[in-house]
Tab-separated table of C-alpha atoms and ligand atoms in Angstrom:
chain	number	residue	atom	x	y	z
A	1	MET	CA	-4.560	-16.512	-5.961
A	2	ILE	CA	-3.375	-14.019	-8.658
A	3	PRO	CA	0.316	-14.027	-7.925
A	4	VAL	CA	0.921	-10.286	-7.292
A	5	ASN	CA	4.548	-9.446	-6.414
A	6	PRO	CA	4.715	-6.835	-3.701
A	7	ASP	CA	8.482	-6.214	-4.220
A	8	ARG	CA	8.032	-5.571	-7.947
A	9	PHE	CA	4.871	-3.515	-7.146
A	10	LEU	CA	6.818	-1.280	-4.734
A	11	ALA	CA	9.828	-0.839	-7.004
A	12	ASP	CA	7.573	0.237	-9.877
A	13	LEU	CA	5.799	2.769	-7.592
A	14	HIS	CA	9.135	4.220	-6.732
A	15	GLN	CA	10.182	4.161	-10.435
A	16	LEU	CA	7.080	6.145	-11.271
A	17	ARG	CA	7.936	8.624	-8.604
A	18	SER	CA	11.318	9.327	-10.189
A	19	PHE	CA	9.368	11.120	-13.075
A	20	GLY	CA	9.104	14.630	-11.569
A	21	ALA	CA	10.534	13.774	-8.158
A	22	ALA	CA	10.588	17.087	-6.291
A	23	GLY	CA	10.608	18.805	-2.941
A	24	VAL	CA	11.030	17.218	0.446
A	25	GLY	CA	10.211	13.613	1.260
A	26	LYS	CA	8.509	11.741	-1.665
A	27	GLY	CA	7.006	14.773	-3.356
A	28	VAL	CA	6.414	14.940	-7.218
A	29	ILE	CA	5.742	17.690	-9.631
A	30	ARG	CA	4.028	15.971	-12.694
A	31	PRO	CA	1.162	18.004	-14.003
A	32	ALA	CA	-0.623	16.678	-17.048
A	33	TYR	CA	1.409	16.936	-20.394
A	34	SER	CA	4.509	18.296	-18.622
A	35	ALA	CA	7.735	16.575	-19.675
A	36	PRO	CA	7.994	14.380	-16.590
A	37	ASP	CA	4.228	13.359	-17.101
A	38	ILE	CA	4.766	12.354	-20.765
A	39	ALA	CA	8.057	10.544	-19.902
A	40	ALA	CA	6.153	8.617	-17.200
A	41	ARG	CA	3.417	7.615	-19.688
A	42	GLN	CA	6.114	6.424	-22.119
A	43	TRP	CA	7.614	4.364	-19.349
A	44	LEU	CA	4.169	2.949	-18.415
A	45	ALA	CA	3.422	2.019	-22.034
A	46	GLY	CA	6.759	0.082	-22.064
A	47	GLN	CA	5.679	-1.777	-18.981
A	48	TYR	CA	2.313	-2.676	-20.310
A	49	GLY	CA	3.992	-3.809	-23.527
A	50	ALA	CA	6.498	-5.990	-21.573
A	51	ALA	CA	3.745	-7.518	-19.743
A	52	GLY	CA	2.140	-8.681	-23.036
A	53	LEU	CA	-0.753	-6.168	-23.034
A	54	GLU	CA	-1.844	-4.330	-26.091
A	55	VAL	CA	-0.786	-0.638	-25.558
A	56	ALA	CA	-3.390	1.938	-26.671
A	57	VAL	CA	-3.199	5.739	-26.080
A	58	ASP	CA	-6.447	7.640	-26.719
A	59	PRO	CA	-6.564	11.176	-28.149
A	60	CYS	CA	-6.501	12.622	-24.662
A	61	GLY	CA	-3.259	10.813	-23.737
A	62	SER	CA	-4.855	8.304	-21.396
A	63	VAL	CA	-2.627	5.173	-21.637
A	64	PHE	CA	-4.308	1.693	-21.571
A	65	GLY	CA	-2.666	-1.722	-21.413
A	66	MET	CA	-5.308	-4.032	-22.669
A	67	ALA	CA	-5.763	-7.785	-22.143
A	68	PRO	CA	-7.194	-9.938	-24.896
A	69	GLY	CA	-10.976	-10.105	-25.127
A	70	ARG	CA	-13.327	-8.461	-22.594
A	71	SER	CA	-11.777	-7.710	-19.178
A	72	LEU	CA	-11.875	-5.703	-15.982
A	73	LEU	CA	-10.090	-2.411	-16.114
A	74	VAL	CA	-7.819	-1.478	-13.055
A	75	GLY	CA	-6.130	1.918	-12.731
A	76	SER	CA	-6.225	5.554	-11.935
A	77	HIS	CA	-4.195	8.569	-13.102
A	78	SER	CA	-0.473	9.480	-13.176
A	79	ASP	CA	-0.576	13.139	-13.503
A	80	SER	CA	-0.163	15.186	-10.284
A	81	GLN	CA	-1.066	18.411	-8.742
A	82	PRO	CA	1.383	21.415	-9.318
A	83	GLU	CA	2.839	20.154	-5.996
A	84	GLY	CA	1.815	16.513	-5.347
A	85	GLY	CA	2.678	13.456	-3.413
A	86	TRP	CA	4.046	10.351	-4.873
A	87	LEU	CA	0.778	8.175	-4.430
A	88	ASP	CA	-2.138	10.161	-5.531
A	89	GLY	CA	-3.208	8.375	-8.753
A	90	ALA	CA	0.129	6.728	-8.997
A	91	LEU	CA	-0.879	4.045	-6.521
A	92	GLY	CA	-3.957	2.977	-8.519
A	93	VAL	CA	-1.988	2.977	-11.842
A	94	ILE	CA	0.643	0.729	-10.361
A	95	CYS	CA	-1.912	-1.519	-8.810
A	96	GLY	CA	-3.343	-1.844	-12.423
A	97	LEU	CA	-0.055	-2.573	-13.851
A	98	GLU	CA	0.970	-5.242	-11.259
A	99	LEU	CA	-2.540	-6.872	-11.391
A	100	ALA	CA	-2.561	-6.929	-15.284
A	101	ARG	CA	1.036	-8.510	-15.150
A	102	ALA	CA	0.133	-11.099	-12.476
A	103	GLY	CA	-3.199	-11.732	-14.115
A	104	ALA	CA	-1.510	-12.478	-17.413
A	105	GLU	CA	0.761	-15.001	-15.622
A	106	ALA	CA	-2.175	-16.644	-14.093
A	107	GLY	CA	-4.451	-16.728	-17.130
A	108	VAL	CA	-6.860	-13.991	-15.750
A	109	PRO	CA	-7.347	-11.264	-18.188
A	110	ILE	CA	-7.015	-7.786	-16.513
A	111	SER	CA	-6.502	-4.459	-18.251
A	112	ALA	CA	-4.803	-1.350	-16.915
A	113	VAL	CA	-5.123	2.409	-17.346
A	114	SER	CA	-3.633	5.745	-16.497
A	115	PHE	CA	-6.128	8.463	-17.365
A	116	GLN	CA	-4.814	11.927	-18.306
A	117	ASP	CA	-5.501	15.235	-16.545
A	118	GLU	CA	-7.392	13.856	-13.528
A	119	GLU	CA	-5.974	16.645	-11.440
A	120	GLY	CA	-7.669	19.353	-13.459
A	121	ARG	CA	-4.971	21.296	-15.139
A	122	PHE	CA	-7.692	21.892	-17.685
A	123	GLY	CA	-10.964	20.665	-16.371
A	124	VAL	CA	-11.826	18.089	-13.692
A	125	THR	CA	-10.943	14.428	-14.554
A	126	THR	CA	-10.764	15.620	-18.096
A	127	GLY	CA	-9.234	12.304	-19.697
A	128	SER	CA	-11.826	10.016	-18.033
A	129	ARG	CA	-14.657	12.468	-18.645
A	130	VAL	CA	-13.924	12.649	-22.400
A	131	TRP	CA	-13.354	8.912	-22.527
A	132	ALA	CA	-16.745	8.249	-20.807
A	133	GLY	CA	-18.591	10.779	-23.129
A	134	HIS	CA	-19.411	13.457	-20.553
A	135	SER	CA	-17.620	15.939	-22.650
A	136	THR	CA	-16.585	16.001	-26.289
A	137	LEU	CA	-13.004	16.236	-27.352
A	138	GLU	CA	-13.853	19.420	-29.265
A	139	ASP	CA	-15.195	20.941	-26.004
A	140	ALA	CA	-12.247	19.784	-23.949
A	141	ASP	CA	-9.795	21.313	-26.591
A	142	ALA	CA	-11.208	24.760	-25.809
A	143	LEU	CA	-10.403	24.432	-22.138
A	144	VAL	CA	-7.473	26.723	-21.127
A	145	ASP	CA	-5.044	26.323	-18.047
A	146	SER	CA	-4.095	29.103	-15.648
A	147	ALA	CA	-1.187	30.081	-18.070
A	148	GLY	CA	-3.405	30.406	-21.113
A	149	VAL	CA	-2.370	27.095	-22.769
A	150	SER	CA	-5.325	25.287	-24.381
A	151	PHE	CA	-5.978	21.591	-23.950
A	152	ALA	CA	-5.635	21.168	-27.673
A	153	GLU	CA	-2.124	22.636	-27.559
A	154	ALA	CA	-1.074	20.622	-24.560
A	155	ARG	CA	-2.301	17.265	-25.852
A	156	ALA	CA	-0.458	17.856	-29.173
A	157	ALA	CA	2.723	17.166	-27.140
A	158	MET	CA	1.526	13.459	-26.926
A	159	ALA	CA	0.266	13.199	-30.497
A	160	GLY	CA	3.211	10.895	-31.385
A	161	MET	CA	1.993	8.285	-28.758
A	162	VAL	CA	-1.711	8.333	-29.726
A	163	THR	CA	-3.038	5.119	-31.328
A	164	GLY	CA	-6.748	6.237	-31.531
A	165	PRO	CA	-9.962	5.943	-29.605
A	166	VAL	CA	-10.305	3.082	-27.050
A	167	ASP	CA	-13.749	1.263	-27.070
A	168	PRO	CA	-15.144	1.241	-23.565
A	169	ALA	CA	-17.131	-1.894	-24.477
A	170	ARG	CA	-13.961	-3.888	-24.053
A	171	PHE	CA	-14.247	-3.590	-20.232
A	172	THR	CA	-16.601	-5.213	-17.863
A	173	GLY	CA	-15.902	-2.778	-15.117
A	174	PHE	CA	-13.441	-0.471	-13.384
A	175	LEU	CA	-11.631	-0.856	-10.155
A	176	GLU	CA	-9.675	2.020	-8.719
A	177	CYS	CA	-7.284	1.840	-5.745
A	178	HIS	CA	-6.518	5.223	-4.213
A	179	ILE	CA	-5.078	6.906	-1.233
A	180	GLU	CA	-7.855	8.157	1.126
A	181	GLN	CA	-6.612	11.745	1.195
A	182	GLY	CA	-8.334	12.181	4.515
A	183	PRO	CA	-7.739	11.113	8.114
A	184	TRP	CA	-10.273	8.384	8.911
A	185	LEU	CA	-8.288	5.184	8.270
A	186	HIS	CA	-5.050	6.508	9.680
A	187	GLU	CA	-6.789	7.681	12.873
A	188	ALA	CA	-8.455	4.360	13.282
A	189	GLY	CA	-5.318	2.306	12.490
A	190	GLU	CA	-7.166	0.478	9.722
A	191	ALA	CA	-5.473	-0.758	6.531
A	192	VAL	CA	-8.077	-0.336	3.856
A	193	GLY	CA	-11.516	1.278	3.235
A	194	VAL	CA	-14.067	0.029	0.716
A	195	VAL	CA	-15.888	2.983	-0.773
A	196	SER	CA	-19.673	2.945	-0.534
A	197	ASP	CA	-20.251	6.060	-2.683
A	198	ILE	CA	-18.519	9.111	-4.057
A	199	VAL	CA	-20.072	12.298	-2.573
A	200	GLY	CA	-22.122	14.722	-4.609
A	201	ILE	CA	-21.051	18.323	-4.913
A	202	ARG	CA	-22.917	21.643	-5.127
A	203	ASP	CA	-21.024	24.806	-5.873
A	204	MET	CA	-21.997	28.423	-6.414
A	205	ARG	CA	-20.860	31.987	-5.987
A	206	MET	CA	-22.675	34.386	-3.786
A	207	THR	CA	-22.329	38.196	-3.605
A	208	PHE	CA	-23.477	40.618	-1.023
A	209	GLU	CA	-23.547	44.261	-2.134
A	210	GLY	CA	-23.735	46.982	0.635
A	211	GLU	CA	-22.289	50.445	0.594
A	212	GLN	CA	-18.655	51.344	0.090
A	213	ASN	CA	-17.643	54.173	2.344
A	214	HIS	CA	-14.695	55.866	4.291
A	215	ALA	CA	-13.366	53.654	7.104
A	216	GLY	CA	-12.666	56.624	9.347
A	217	THR	CA	-15.649	58.751	9.221
A	218	THR	CA	-18.531	56.186	8.699
A	219	PRO	CA	-19.895	55.275	12.224
A	220	MET	CA	-20.575	51.597	12.826
A	221	HIS	CA	-24.412	51.920	12.993
A	222	ARG	CA	-24.506	53.546	9.437
A	223	ARG	CA	-22.308	51.034	7.704
A	224	LYS	CA	-23.469	48.498	5.115
A	225	ASP	CA	-20.252	46.415	5.316
A	226	ALA	CA	-20.499	43.438	2.903
A	227	LEU	CA	-17.771	41.491	4.510
A	228	GLN	CA	-19.644	41.569	7.765
A	229	ALA	CA	-22.724	40.317	5.997
A	230	MET	CA	-20.690	37.319	4.713
A	231	LEU	CA	-19.355	36.609	8.271
A	232	ARG	CA	-22.843	36.725	9.705
A	233	PHE	CA	-24.179	34.436	6.989
A	234	GLN	CA	-21.273	31.939	7.622
A	235	SER	CA	-22.130	31.678	11.331
A	236	LEU	CA	-25.873	31.371	10.680
A	237	ILE	CA	-25.441	28.443	8.301
A	238	ALA	CA	-22.985	26.745	10.673
A	239	GLU	CA	-25.593	26.917	13.232
A	240	ARG	CA	-28.451	25.743	11.136
A	241	PHE	CA	-26.516	23.012	9.555
A	242	ARG	CA	-26.083	21.267	12.949
A	243	ASN	CA	-29.411	19.360	12.752
A	244	VAL	CA	-28.991	18.365	9.065
A	245	VAL	CA	-25.370	17.277	8.569
A	246	THR	CA	-23.440	14.191	9.437
A	247	PRO	CA	-19.640	14.060	10.445
A	248	GLN	CA	-18.918	13.301	6.658
A	249	THR	CA	-20.676	16.363	5.454
A	250	VAL	CA	-18.477	19.331	4.445
A	251	TRP	CA	-18.886	22.840	3.264
A	252	THR	CA	-16.248	25.365	2.284
A	253	THR	CA	-15.813	28.868	1.353
A	254	GLY	CA	-12.422	28.847	-0.328
A	255	HIS	CA	-12.303	31.978	-2.342
A	256	VAL	CA	-13.447	35.471	-1.142
A	257	GLU	CA	-13.207	38.796	-2.966
A	258	VAL	CA	-13.680	41.976	-0.916
A	259	HIS	CA	-14.155	45.090	-2.870
A	260	PRO	CA	-12.279	47.417	-3.242
A	261	GLY	CA	-9.877	45.727	-0.725
A	262	SER	CA	-8.338	48.665	1.063
A	263	HIS	CA	-7.430	49.086	4.707
A	264	SER	CA	-9.303	52.439	4.837
A	265	ILE	CA	-12.482	51.480	3.016
A	266	VAL	CA	-15.583	49.898	4.376
A	267	PRO	CA	-16.044	47.084	1.767
A	268	GLY	CA	-19.143	47.683	-0.457
A	269	ARG	CA	-19.083	44.348	-1.979
A	270	CYS	CA	-18.074	40.718	-0.867
A	271	SER	CA	-18.286	37.929	-3.394
A	272	PHE	CA	-17.478	34.417	-2.215
A	273	SER	CA	-17.420	30.743	-3.161
A	274	MET	CA	-19.849	28.346	-1.495
A	275	GLN	CA	-19.356	24.684	-2.002
A	276	TRP	CA	-20.801	21.766	-0.047
A	277	ARG	CA	-20.449	17.949	-0.366
A	278	ASP	CA	-22.414	14.933	0.933
A	279	GLY	CA	-23.294	11.403	-0.153
A	280	ASP	CA	-27.076	12.087	0.172
A	281	ALA	CA	-28.776	14.107	-2.627
A	282	ASP	CA	-31.743	14.952	-0.214
A	283	ARG	CA	-29.231	16.350	2.422
A	284	LEU	CA	-27.519	18.425	-0.362
A	285	GLY	CA	-30.896	19.928	-1.200
A	286	ARG	CA	-31.710	20.733	2.432
A	287	MET	CA	-28.331	22.420	2.823
A	288	GLU	CA	-29.106	24.413	-0.350
A	289	GLU	CA	-32.306	25.631	1.213
A	290	ILE	CA	-30.627	26.723	4.455
A	291	ILE	CA	-27.938	28.518	2.478
A	292	ARG	CA	-30.403	30.457	0.373
A	293	ASP	CA	-32.676	31.361	3.207
A	294	ALA	CA	-29.842	32.433	5.478
A	295	ALA	CA	-28.251	34.662	2.771
A	296	ALA	CA	-31.599	36.308	2.097
A	297	GLU	CA	-32.286	36.842	5.770
A	298	VAL	CA	-28.802	38.382	6.260
A	299	ALA	CA	-29.220	40.570	3.170
A	300	ALA	CA	-32.620	41.838	4.564
A	301	GLN	CA	-31.344	42.464	8.075
A	302	MET	CA	-28.256	44.350	6.943
A	303	GLY	CA	-29.503	46.237	3.930
A	304	MET	CA	-27.585	44.234	1.330
A	305	THR	CA	-28.471	43.248	-2.221
A	306	LEU	CA	-27.794	39.502	-2.745
A	307	THR	CA	-27.009	37.826	-5.959
A	308	THR	CA	-26.080	34.284	-6.709
A	309	SER	CA	-24.552	32.552	-9.687
A	310	ALA	CA	-25.888	29.432	-11.252
A	311	MET	CA	-25.343	26.437	-9.099
A	312	LEU	CA	-23.044	23.598	-10.470
A	313	GLY	CA	-23.994	20.158	-9.256
A	314	LEU	CA	-22.627	16.728	-9.349
A	315	GLU	CA	-24.744	13.866	-7.974
A	316	PRO	CA	-23.553	11.278	-5.559
A	317	VAL	CA	-22.220	8.214	-7.221
A	318	PRO	CA	-22.944	4.809	-5.561
A	319	MET	CA	-20.447	2.007	-6.191
A	320	ASP	CA	-21.541	-1.189	-7.990
A	321	PRO	CA	-22.838	-3.661	-5.499
A	322	ALA	CA	-21.052	-6.795	-7.087
A	323	LEU	CA	-17.632	-5.096	-7.396
A	324	ARG	CA	-17.966	-3.567	-3.987
A	325	GLY	CA	-19.087	-6.729	-2.534
A	326	ALA	CA	-15.966	-8.500	-3.890
A	327	LEU	CA	-13.785	-5.837	-2.300
A	328	GLU	CA	-15.602	-6.206	1.034
A	329	GLY	CA	-15.304	-10.033	0.931
A	330	ALA	CA	-11.589	-9.770	0.186
A	331	ALA	CA	-11.038	-7.127	2.912
A	332	GLU	CA	-12.860	-9.162	5.525
A	333	ALA	CA	-10.954	-12.334	4.547
A	334	GLN	CA	-7.587	-10.688	4.692
A	335	LEU	CA	-7.971	-7.832	7.273
A	336	PRO	CA	-10.734	-8.769	9.705
A	337	GLY	CA	-11.418	-5.760	11.959
A	338	ARG	CA	-8.877	-3.577	10.168
A	339	TRP	CA	-11.319	-2.296	7.269
A	340	ARG	CA	-14.324	-0.113	7.005
A	341	ARG	CA	-16.935	0.940	4.515
A	342	MET	CA	-16.649	4.709	3.791
A	343	GLN	CA	-17.657	7.532	1.458
A	344	SER	CA	-15.243	9.317	-0.829
A	345	GLY	CA	-15.337	13.028	-0.311
A	346	ALA	CA	-13.011	13.574	-3.358
A	347	LEU	CA	-13.817	13.106	-6.963
A	348	HIS	CA	-11.966	10.294	-8.893
A	349	ASP	CA	-11.809	8.849	-12.357
A	350	ALA	CA	-14.318	6.198	-11.111
A	351	THR	CA	-16.924	9.140	-10.851
A	352	SER	CA	-16.675	9.645	-14.696
A	353	LEU	CA	-16.897	5.987	-15.555
A	354	ALA	CA	-19.807	5.114	-13.361
A	355	LYS	CA	-22.547	5.612	-16.065
A	356	LEU	CA	-20.488	3.565	-18.507
A	357	MET	CA	-19.650	0.493	-16.511
A	358	PRO	CA	-19.812	-0.872	-13.001
A	359	VAL	CA	-17.194	0.786	-10.783
A	360	ALA	CA	-15.871	0.403	-7.229
A	361	MET	CA	-12.989	1.938	-5.277
A	362	LEU	CA	-10.602	0.852	-2.404
A	363	PHE	CA	-8.801	3.294	-0.154
A	364	VAL	CA	-5.548	2.910	1.788
A	365	PRO	CA	-4.772	5.345	4.660
A	366	SER	CA	-3.027	8.585	4.076
A	367	ILE	CA	-0.619	9.286	6.954
A	368	ASN	CA	-2.084	12.142	8.999
A	369	GLY	CA	-4.696	12.512	6.286
A	370	ILE	CA	-2.248	14.623	4.165
A	371	SER	CA	-2.492	14.723	0.328
A	372	HIS	CA	-1.966	17.280	-2.514
A	373	ALA	CA	1.313	18.050	-0.764
A	374	PHE	CA	4.814	16.824	-0.793
A	375	ALA	CA	4.401	15.171	2.618
A	376	GLU	CA	1.684	12.630	1.385
A	377	ASP	CA	2.638	9.222	2.227
A	378	THR	CA	1.293	5.708	3.239
A	379	ASP	CA	3.125	2.960	5.093
A	380	GLU	CA	4.392	0.331	2.632
A	381	ALA	CA	2.645	-2.447	4.506
A	382	ASP	CA	-0.750	-0.727	3.838
A	383	LEU	CA	0.096	-0.174	0.093
A	384	VAL	CA	0.755	-3.920	-0.098
A	385	ALA	CA	-2.391	-4.756	1.816
A	386	GLY	CA	-4.393	-2.750	-0.589
A	387	LEU	CA	-2.854	-4.493	-3.648
A	388	LYS	CA	-3.556	-7.896	-2.071
A	389	VAL	CA	-7.291	-7.033	-1.286
A	390	LEU	CA	-7.537	-5.871	-4.892
A	391	ALA	CA	-6.018	-9.054	-6.093
A	392	GLU	CA	-8.527	-11.241	-4.124
A	393	ALA	CA	-11.433	-9.233	-5.214
A	394	VAL	CA	-10.504	-9.632	-8.821
A	395	GLU	CA	-10.161	-13.314	-8.440
A	396	ARG	CA	-13.569	-13.433	-6.639
A	397	LEU	CA	-15.147	-11.676	-9.609
A	398	ALA	CA	-13.411	-13.902	-12.147
A	399	GLY	CA	-14.381	-17.133	-10.335
B	401	LIG	ZN1	-6.066	11.242	-7.374
């Protein structure tokens, strides 16, 4: 057994939290390239070095601790949301550190990583996407955050740490341990979840254009109220999805613009985001058909013009059968009846790496399903259970 040390692992997890510790409970504020983020990455590089790993920092600021020769890569990200919890990303990073350290002691080469800007200050999983070749560094450099700072300007703050590009061919696969960020494991009292696949995402913007008019003098039967069209559309798709979706399928309108946005004006235009996620590409397609048909029907019934943006799409990513099988075997051996196979509804760095190398993911419960909030937490017993399952899986893969 790779001799992972739970006390050392938990102490390092708390140490990482001290960079940007904020808010109530165990919250952190450690966005990509902020002073606490860079300080945390310097600390991490020191830990990798102390464990005898070769420290490398790529041009995006992703920090690697590399074992000699070819090895498995274990990690996640250490940047946080503008208001985040202490475990999102950090758990996988410290699992990587502890496994690489214990692996070195046991003669099993394991490398570790913390990718940069997973949380999307600039893009989505920017560091791992550039590393995996989904985006060039030049394209990433042009990305701008909400304050108008470019990726190029932000990453310049880490220039002193950069050692150069890191060759992905050094790694045989990628394992990422992450908090679930959903309620399923916590509700079932289970300790870990082995991810079967990461869901695909479709995302677009839709606009109903009706007729702007006076809210006091326009009788109800003469209105072309664009907000009402959006509401009718929402209830129509909810009804029609019923025969198509599973309990894991989700759809969200998270941003709505009502024009001109006045108490005394019947809104003439309503523009809104429409996003849906599922692990099955066919189902995503059937949902798209329902969405487009329902919107066209509502537009026709209510005298609206309908326009839709281009649709952005990410395909579902299945986990590698061998890596996933090792996690399942380890979970069954250590936690019989206390684990499950499950989908990931959130994107992770593993998504970026899937075309480059075999990837698999392990989840531990999020208490009350809360994440991207200061209140995010997991029982320490479950954190350690995740570490031990990961350690056994790595050993199964090595042997
Ligand atoms: Zn994360």
